[in-house]
XYZ file of N, CA and C in Angstrom:
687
model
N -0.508 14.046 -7.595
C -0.575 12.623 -7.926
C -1.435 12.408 -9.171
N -0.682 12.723 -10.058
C -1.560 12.131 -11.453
C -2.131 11.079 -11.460
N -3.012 10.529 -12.102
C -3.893 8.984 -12.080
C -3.380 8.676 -13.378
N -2.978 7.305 -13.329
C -2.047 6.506 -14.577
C -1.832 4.676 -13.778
N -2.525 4.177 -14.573
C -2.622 2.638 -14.193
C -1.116 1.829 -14.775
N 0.085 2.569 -14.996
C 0.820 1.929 -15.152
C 1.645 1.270 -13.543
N 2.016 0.072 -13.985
C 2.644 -1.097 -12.498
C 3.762 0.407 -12.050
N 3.686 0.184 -10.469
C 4.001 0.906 -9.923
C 4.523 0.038 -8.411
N 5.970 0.224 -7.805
C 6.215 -0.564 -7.009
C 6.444 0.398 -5.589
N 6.048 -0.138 -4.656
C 5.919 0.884 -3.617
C 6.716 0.244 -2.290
N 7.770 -0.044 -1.755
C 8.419 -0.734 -1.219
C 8.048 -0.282 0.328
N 7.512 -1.169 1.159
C 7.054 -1.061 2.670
C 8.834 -1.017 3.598
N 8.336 0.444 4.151
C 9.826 0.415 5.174
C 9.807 -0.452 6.371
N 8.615 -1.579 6.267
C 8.615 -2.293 7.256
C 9.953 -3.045 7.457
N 10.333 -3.090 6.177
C 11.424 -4.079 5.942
C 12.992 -3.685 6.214
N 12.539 -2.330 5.837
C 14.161 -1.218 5.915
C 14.460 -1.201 7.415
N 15.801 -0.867 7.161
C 16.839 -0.487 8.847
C 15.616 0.669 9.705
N 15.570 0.066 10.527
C 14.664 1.004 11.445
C 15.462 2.395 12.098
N 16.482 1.610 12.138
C 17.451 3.481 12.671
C 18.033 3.758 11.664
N 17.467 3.568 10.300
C 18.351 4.787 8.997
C 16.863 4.644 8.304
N 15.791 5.197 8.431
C 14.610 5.431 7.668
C 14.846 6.392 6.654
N 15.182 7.193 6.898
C 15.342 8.549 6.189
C 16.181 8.307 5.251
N 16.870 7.800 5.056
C 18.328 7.216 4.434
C 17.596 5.979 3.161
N 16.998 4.795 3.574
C 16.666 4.030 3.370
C 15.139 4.308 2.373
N 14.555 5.179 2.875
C 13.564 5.898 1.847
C 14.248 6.569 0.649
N 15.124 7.452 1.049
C 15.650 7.907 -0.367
C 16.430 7.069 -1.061
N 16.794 5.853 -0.483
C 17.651 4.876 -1.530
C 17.075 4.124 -2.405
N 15.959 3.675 -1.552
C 14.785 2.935 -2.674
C 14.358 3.806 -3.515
N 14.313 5.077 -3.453
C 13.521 6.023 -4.683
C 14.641 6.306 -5.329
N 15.801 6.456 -5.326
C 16.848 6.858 -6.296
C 17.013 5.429 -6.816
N 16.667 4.194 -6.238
C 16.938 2.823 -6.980
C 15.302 2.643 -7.881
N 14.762 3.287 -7.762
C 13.381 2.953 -9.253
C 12.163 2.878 -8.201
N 12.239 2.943 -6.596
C 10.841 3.382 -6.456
C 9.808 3.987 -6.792
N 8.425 3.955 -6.944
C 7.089 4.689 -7.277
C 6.840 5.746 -5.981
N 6.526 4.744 -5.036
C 5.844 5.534 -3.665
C 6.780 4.709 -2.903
N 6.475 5.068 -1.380
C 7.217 4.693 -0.332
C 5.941 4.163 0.770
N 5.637 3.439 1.193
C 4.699 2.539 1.550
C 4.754 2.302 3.438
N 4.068 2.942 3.977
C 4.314 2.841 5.294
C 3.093 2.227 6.518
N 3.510 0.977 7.038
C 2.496 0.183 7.229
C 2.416 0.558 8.726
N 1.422 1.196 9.347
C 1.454 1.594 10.705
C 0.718 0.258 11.409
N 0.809 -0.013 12.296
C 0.206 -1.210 13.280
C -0.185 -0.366 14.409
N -1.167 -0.996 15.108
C -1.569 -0.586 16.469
C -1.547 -1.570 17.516
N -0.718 -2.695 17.689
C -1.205 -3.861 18.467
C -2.498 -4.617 18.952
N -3.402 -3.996 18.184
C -4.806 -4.073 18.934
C -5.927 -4.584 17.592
N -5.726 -3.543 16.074
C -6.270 -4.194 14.822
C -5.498 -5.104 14.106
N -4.165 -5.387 14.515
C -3.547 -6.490 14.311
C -2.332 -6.716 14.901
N -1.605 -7.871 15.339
C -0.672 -8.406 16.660
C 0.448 -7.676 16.393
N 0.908 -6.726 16.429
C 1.883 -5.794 16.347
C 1.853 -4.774 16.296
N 3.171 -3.959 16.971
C 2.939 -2.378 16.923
C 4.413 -1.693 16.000
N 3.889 -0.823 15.092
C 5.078 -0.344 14.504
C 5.191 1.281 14.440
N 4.815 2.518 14.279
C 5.154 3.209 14.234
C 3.648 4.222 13.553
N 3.702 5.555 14.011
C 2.895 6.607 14.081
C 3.391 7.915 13.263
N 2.735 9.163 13.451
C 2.388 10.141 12.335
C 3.959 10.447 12.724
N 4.180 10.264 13.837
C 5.538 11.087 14.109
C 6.704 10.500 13.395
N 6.995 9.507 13.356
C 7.461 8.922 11.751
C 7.615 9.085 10.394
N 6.315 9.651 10.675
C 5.884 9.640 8.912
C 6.322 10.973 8.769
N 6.075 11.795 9.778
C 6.705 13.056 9.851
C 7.918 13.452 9.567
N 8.764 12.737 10.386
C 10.415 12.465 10.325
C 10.790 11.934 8.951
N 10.519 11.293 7.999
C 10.864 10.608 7.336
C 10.399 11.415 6.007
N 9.202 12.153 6.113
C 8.372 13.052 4.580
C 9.532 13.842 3.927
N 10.400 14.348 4.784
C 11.467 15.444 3.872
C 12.783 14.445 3.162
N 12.381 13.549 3.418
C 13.423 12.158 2.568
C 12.571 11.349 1.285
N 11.365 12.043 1.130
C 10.545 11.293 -0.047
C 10.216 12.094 -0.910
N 10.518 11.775 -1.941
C 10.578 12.871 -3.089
C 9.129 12.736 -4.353
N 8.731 11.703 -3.575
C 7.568 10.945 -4.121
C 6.371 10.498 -3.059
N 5.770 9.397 -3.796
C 4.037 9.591 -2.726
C 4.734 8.999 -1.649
N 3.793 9.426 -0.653
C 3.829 8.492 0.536
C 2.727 7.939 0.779
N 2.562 6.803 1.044
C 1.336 5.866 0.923
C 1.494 5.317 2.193
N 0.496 5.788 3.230
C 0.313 5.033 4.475
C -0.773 4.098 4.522
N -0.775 2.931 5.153
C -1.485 1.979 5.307
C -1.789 2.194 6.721
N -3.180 2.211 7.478
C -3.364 2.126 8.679
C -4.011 1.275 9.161
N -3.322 -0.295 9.690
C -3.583 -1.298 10.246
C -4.492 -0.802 11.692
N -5.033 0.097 12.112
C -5.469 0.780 13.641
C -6.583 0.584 13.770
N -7.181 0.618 14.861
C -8.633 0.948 14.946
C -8.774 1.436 16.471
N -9.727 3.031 16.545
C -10.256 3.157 15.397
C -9.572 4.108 14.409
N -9.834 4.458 13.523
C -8.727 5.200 12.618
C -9.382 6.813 12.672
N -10.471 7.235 12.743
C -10.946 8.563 12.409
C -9.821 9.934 13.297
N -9.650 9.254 14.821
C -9.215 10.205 15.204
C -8.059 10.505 15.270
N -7.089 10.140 14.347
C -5.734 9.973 13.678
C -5.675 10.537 12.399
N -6.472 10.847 11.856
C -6.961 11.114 10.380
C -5.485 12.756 10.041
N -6.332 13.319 10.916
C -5.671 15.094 10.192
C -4.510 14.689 11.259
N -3.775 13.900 12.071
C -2.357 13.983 12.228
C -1.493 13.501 11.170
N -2.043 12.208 10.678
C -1.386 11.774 9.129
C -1.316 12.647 8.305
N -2.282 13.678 8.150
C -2.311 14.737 6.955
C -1.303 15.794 7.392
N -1.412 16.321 8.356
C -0.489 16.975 8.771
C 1.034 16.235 8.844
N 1.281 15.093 9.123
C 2.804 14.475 8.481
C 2.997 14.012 7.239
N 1.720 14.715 6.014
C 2.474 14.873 4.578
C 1.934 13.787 4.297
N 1.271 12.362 4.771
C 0.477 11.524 3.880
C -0.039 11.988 2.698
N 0.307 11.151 1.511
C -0.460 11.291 -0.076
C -1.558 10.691 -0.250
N -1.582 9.488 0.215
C -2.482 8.696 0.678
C -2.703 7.909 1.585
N -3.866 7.992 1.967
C -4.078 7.401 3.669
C -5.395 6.293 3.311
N -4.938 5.315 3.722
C -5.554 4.077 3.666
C -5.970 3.149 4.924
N -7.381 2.782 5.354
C -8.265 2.341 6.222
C -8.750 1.140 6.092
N -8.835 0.498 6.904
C -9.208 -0.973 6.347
C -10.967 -1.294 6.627
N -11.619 -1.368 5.660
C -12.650 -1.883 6.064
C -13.895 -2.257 7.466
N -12.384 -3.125 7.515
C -12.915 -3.857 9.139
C -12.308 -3.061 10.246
N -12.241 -1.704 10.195
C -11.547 -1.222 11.099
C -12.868 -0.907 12.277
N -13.823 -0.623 11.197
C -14.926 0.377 12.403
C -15.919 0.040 11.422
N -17.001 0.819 12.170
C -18.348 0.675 11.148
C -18.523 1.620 10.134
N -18.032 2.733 10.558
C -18.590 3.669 9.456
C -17.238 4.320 8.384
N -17.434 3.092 7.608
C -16.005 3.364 6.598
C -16.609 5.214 6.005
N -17.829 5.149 5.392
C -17.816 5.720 4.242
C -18.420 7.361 5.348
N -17.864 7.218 6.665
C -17.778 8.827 7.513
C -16.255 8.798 6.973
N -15.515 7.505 7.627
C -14.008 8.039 7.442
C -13.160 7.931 6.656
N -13.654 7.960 5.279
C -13.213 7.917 4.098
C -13.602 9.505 3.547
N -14.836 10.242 3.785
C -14.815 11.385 4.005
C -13.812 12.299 4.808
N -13.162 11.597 5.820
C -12.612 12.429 6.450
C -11.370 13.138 6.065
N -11.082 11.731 5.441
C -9.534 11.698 4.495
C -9.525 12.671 3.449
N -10.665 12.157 2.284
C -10.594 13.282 2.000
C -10.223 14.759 1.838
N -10.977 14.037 2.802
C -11.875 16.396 3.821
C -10.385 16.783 4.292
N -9.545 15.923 4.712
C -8.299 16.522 4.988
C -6.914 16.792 4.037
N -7.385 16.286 2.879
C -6.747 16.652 1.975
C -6.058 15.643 1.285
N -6.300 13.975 1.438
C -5.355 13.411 1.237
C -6.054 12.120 0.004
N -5.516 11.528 -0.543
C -6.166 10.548 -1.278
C -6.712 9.461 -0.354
N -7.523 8.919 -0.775
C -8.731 8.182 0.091
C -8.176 6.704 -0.472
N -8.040 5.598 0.851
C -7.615 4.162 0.792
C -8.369 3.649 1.159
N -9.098 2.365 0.944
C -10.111 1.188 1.910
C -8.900 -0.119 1.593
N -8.981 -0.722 2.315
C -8.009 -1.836 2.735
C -8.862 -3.288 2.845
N -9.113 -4.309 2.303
C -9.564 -5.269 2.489
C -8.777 -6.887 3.154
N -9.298 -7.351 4.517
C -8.512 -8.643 4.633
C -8.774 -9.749 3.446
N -7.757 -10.596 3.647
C -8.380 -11.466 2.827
C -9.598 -12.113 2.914
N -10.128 -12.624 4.301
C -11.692 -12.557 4.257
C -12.696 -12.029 4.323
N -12.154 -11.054 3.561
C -13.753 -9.685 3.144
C -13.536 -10.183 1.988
N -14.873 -9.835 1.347
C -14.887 -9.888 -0.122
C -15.122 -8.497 -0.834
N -14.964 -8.528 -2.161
C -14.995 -7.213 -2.603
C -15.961 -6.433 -2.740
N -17.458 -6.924 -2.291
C -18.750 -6.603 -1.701
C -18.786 -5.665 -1.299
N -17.664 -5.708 -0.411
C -17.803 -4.643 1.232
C -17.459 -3.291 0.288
N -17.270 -3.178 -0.324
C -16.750 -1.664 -0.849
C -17.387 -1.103 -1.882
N -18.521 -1.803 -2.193
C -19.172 -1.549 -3.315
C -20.264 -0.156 -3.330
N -20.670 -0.085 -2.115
C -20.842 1.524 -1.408
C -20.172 2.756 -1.378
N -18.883 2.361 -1.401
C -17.879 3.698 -1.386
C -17.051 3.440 -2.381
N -17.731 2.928 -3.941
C -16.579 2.789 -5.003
C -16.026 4.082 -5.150
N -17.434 5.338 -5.420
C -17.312 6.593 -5.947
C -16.467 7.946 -5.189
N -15.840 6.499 -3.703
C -14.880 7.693 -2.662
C -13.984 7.307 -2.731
N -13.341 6.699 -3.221
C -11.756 5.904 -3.002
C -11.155 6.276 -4.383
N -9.542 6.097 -3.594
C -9.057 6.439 -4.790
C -8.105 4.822 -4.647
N -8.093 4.484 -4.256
C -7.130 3.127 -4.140
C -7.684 2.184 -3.102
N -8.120 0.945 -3.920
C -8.036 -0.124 -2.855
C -6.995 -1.099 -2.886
N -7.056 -1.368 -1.016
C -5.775 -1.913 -0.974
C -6.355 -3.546 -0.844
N -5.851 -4.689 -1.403
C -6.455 -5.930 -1.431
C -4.743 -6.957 -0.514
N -5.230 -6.993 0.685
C -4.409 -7.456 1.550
C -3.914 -9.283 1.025
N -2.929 -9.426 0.456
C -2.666 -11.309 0.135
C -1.829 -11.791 1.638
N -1.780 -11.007 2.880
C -1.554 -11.766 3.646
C -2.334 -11.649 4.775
N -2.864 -12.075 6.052
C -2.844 -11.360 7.335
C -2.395 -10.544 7.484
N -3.061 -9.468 7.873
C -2.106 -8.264 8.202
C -1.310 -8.266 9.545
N 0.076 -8.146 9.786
C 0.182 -7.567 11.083
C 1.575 -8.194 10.890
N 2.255 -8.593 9.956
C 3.600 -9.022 10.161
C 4.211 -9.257 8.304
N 5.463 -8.897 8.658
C 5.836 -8.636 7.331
C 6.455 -10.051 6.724
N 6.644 -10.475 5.603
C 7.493 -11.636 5.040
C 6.600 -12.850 5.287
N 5.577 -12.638 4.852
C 4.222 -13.325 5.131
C 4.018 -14.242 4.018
N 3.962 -15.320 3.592
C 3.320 -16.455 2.517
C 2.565 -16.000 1.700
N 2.596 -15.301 0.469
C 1.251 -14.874 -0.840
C -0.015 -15.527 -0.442
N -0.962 -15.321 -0.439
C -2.327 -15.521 -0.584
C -3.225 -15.739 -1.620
N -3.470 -16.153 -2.434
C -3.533 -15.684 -3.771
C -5.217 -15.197 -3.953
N -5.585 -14.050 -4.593
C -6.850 -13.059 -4.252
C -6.817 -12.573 -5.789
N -6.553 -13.476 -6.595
C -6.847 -13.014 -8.056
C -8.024 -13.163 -8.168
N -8.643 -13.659 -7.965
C -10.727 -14.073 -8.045
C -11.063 -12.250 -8.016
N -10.810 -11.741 -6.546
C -11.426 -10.516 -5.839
C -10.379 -9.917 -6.780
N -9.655 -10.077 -7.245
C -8.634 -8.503 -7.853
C -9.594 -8.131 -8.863
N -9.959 -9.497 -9.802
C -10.420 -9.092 -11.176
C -12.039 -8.750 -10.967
N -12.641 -9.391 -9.777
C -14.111 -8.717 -9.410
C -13.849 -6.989 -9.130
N -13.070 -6.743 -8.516
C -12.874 -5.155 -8.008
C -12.673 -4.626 -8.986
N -11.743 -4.945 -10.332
C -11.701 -4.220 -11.248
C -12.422 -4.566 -12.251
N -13.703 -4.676 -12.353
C -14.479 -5.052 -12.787
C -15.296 -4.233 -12.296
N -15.562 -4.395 -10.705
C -16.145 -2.937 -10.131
C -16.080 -1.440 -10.705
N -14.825 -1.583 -10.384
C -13.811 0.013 -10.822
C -14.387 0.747 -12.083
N -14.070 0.129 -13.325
C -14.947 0.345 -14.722
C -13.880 1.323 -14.847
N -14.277 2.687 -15.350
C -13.740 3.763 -15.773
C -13.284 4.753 -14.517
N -13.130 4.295 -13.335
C -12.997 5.206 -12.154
C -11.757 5.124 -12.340
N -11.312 6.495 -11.871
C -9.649 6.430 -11.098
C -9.144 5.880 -9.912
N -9.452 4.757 -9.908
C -9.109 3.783 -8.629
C -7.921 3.164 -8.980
N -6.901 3.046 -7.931
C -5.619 2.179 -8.287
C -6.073 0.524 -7.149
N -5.722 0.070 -7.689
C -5.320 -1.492 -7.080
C -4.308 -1.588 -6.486
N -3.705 -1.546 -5.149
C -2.807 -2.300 -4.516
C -3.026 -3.901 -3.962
N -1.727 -3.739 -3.993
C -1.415 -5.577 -3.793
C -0.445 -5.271 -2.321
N -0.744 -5.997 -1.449
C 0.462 -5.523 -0.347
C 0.069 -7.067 0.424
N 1.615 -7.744 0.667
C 1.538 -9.026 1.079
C 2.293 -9.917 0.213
N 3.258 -10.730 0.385
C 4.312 -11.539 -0.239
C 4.521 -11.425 -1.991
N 4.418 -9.859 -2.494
C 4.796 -9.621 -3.322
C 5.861 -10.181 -3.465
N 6.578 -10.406 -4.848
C 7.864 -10.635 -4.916
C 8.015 -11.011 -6.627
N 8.755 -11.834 -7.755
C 8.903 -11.564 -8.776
C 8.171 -12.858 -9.594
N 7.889 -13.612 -8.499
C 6.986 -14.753 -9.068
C 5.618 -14.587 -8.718
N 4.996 -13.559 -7.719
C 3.839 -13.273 -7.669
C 3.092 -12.013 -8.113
N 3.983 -11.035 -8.485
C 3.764 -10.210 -9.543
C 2.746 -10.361 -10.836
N 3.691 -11.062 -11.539
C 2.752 -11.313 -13.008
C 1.032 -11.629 -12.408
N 1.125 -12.319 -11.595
C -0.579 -13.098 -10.722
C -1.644 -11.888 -10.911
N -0.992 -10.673 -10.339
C -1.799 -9.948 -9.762
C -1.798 -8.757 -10.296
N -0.838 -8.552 -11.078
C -0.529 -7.312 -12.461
C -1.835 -8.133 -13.448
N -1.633 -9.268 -13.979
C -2.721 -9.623 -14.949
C -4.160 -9.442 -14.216
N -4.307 -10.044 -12.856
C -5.584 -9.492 -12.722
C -6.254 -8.561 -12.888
N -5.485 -7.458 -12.755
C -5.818 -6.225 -12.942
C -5.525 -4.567 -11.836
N -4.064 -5.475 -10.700
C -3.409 -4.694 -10.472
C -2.055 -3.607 -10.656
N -2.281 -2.383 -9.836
C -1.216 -1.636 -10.677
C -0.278 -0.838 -9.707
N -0.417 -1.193 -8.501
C 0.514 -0.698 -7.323
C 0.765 -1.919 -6.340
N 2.037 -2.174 -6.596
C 2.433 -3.678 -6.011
C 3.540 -3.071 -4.152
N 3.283 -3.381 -3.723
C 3.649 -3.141 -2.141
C 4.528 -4.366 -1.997
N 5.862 -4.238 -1.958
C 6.569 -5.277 -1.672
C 7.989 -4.548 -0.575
N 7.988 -5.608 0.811
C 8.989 -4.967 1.848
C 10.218 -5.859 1.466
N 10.547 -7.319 2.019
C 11.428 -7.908 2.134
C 11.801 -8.474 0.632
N 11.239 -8.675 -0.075
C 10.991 -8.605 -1.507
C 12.344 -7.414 -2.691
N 12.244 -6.053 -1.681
C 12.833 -5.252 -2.786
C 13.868 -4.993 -1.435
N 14.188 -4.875 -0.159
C 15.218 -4.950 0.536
C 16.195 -5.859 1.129
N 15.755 -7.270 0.670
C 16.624 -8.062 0.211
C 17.934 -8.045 -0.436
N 19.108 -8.110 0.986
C 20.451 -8.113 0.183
C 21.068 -6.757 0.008
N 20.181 -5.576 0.082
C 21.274 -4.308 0.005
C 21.088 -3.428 1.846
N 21.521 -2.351 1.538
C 21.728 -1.352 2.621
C 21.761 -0.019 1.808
N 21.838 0.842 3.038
C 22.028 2.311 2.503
C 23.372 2.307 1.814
N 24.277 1.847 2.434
C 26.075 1.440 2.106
C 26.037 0.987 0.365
N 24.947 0.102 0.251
C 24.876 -1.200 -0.647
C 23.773 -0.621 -1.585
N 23.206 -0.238 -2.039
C 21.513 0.059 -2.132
C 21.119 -0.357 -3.718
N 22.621 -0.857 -4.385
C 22.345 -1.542 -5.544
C 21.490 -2.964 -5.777
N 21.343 -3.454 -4.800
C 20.267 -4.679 -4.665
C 18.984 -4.375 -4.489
N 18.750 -2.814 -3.863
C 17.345 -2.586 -4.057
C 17.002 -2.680 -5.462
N 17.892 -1.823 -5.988
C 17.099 -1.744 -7.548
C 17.047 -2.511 -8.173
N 18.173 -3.591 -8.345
C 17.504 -5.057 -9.159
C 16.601 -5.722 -8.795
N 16.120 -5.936 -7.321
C 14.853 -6.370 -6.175
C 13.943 -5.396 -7.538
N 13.945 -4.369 -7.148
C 12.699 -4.057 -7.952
C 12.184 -3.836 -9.266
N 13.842 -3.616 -10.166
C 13.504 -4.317 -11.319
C 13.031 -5.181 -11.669
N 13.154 -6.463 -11.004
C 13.126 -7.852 -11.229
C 11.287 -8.344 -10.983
N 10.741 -7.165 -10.047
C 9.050 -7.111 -9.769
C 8.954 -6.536 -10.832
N 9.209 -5.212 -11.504
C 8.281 -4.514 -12.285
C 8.373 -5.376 -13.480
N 9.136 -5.775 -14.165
C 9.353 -6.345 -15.231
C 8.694 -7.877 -15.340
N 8.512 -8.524 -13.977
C 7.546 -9.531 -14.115
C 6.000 -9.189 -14.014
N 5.929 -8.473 -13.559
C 4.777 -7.494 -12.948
C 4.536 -7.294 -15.263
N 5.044 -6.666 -16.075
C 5.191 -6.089 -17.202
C 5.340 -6.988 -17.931
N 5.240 -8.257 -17.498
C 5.301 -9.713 -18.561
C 3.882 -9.729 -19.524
N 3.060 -9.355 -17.864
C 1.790 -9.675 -18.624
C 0.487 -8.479 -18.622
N 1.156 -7.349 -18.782
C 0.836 -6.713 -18.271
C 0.201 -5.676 -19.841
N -1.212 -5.082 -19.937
C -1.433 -4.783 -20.969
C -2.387 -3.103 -20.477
């Protein structure tokens, strides 16, 4: 995973056919995907349950590119080296998951994988200001987490404080939460560069169809690239 701050669109299979994953991952990446974006839930760190390492497992020999897990769970540590072991690129933790982010941000690490902190929208970018020098990506949540096709949030204030934080680090910015081609430019100018969009870029196609993914995500990167310097 080279480090390069160019906009990068990472499409959540929250959104894709649940019985053609495998299928549906490689269509979005042959249609102009970056990464492939996989939002695990636990029913318990937020009101829904979606899917585990064994997934991510099933689905890794269909991605030809990153896989970027998001782990909505708590607590997250003792899940850590099963994600690594199902091929996670990057494994991402939310803040408010537990107390001791900056043990299990080590852990990630330590297991081989790129290091995520995840912020709700009511954290501020404070909370991470301890473990700038361990992360390789923060994720800045614009919706509630726990359900997909969610209303934008708008968190440009905290985008441009975090990268402001960031300075010269190799930290990427994700955006994950009612991405789409009018909220793009928002959060590309702030100073993000990995945009997480589900219903957004699977809108309108299929595995059958999969030509609507790629204009879905043309239609982000290029607004995303309006303002983008």
């Amino acid at each position: 995973m080279p480090f390069d701050r160019s906009i990068k669109i990472a499409p959540s299979i929250l959104a894709a056919d649940f019985a053609n994953f495998g299928a549906e991952c490689a269509a979005v990446e042959a249609q102009g995907a970056d990464w492939i974006h996989v939002d695990v839930m636990d029913g318990h760190f937020v009101p829904n349950i979606t899917f585990g390492p064994a997934t991510c497992a099933a689905i890794r020999p269909h991605i030809k590119g990153v896989m970027d897990v998001h782990l909505m769970i708590a607590p997250v540590d003792p899940f850590i080296d099963a994600f690594a072991d199902a091929g996670a690129d990057v494994l991402t933790a939310h803040v408010e998951a537990g107390p001791h982010i900056h043990r299990t941000l080590q852990a990630i690490r330590g297991a081989g994988m790129k290091a995520g902190v995840a912020l709700n929208p009511g954290t501020p970018a404070s909370a991470v200001a301890e473990v700038m020098d361990m992360v390789d990506l923060i994720c800045v949540m614009t919706v509630n987490p726990g359900f997909g096709g969610q209303k934008f949030i708008d968190m440009t204030t905290k985008i441009k404080t975090l990268r402001d934080m960031i300075g010269d680090r190799p930290v990427h910015i994700e955006i994950d939460g009612g991405v789409d081609p009018k909220t793009a430019p928002l959060v590309a100018q702030a100073g993000a560069d990995v945009l997480v969009a589900g219903s957004a870029v699977f809108r309108g196609g299929s595995v059958d169809d999969p030509t609507p993914y790629g204009n879905n995500i043309r239609a982000i990167r290029e607004a995303a690239l309006g303002v983008w310097t």
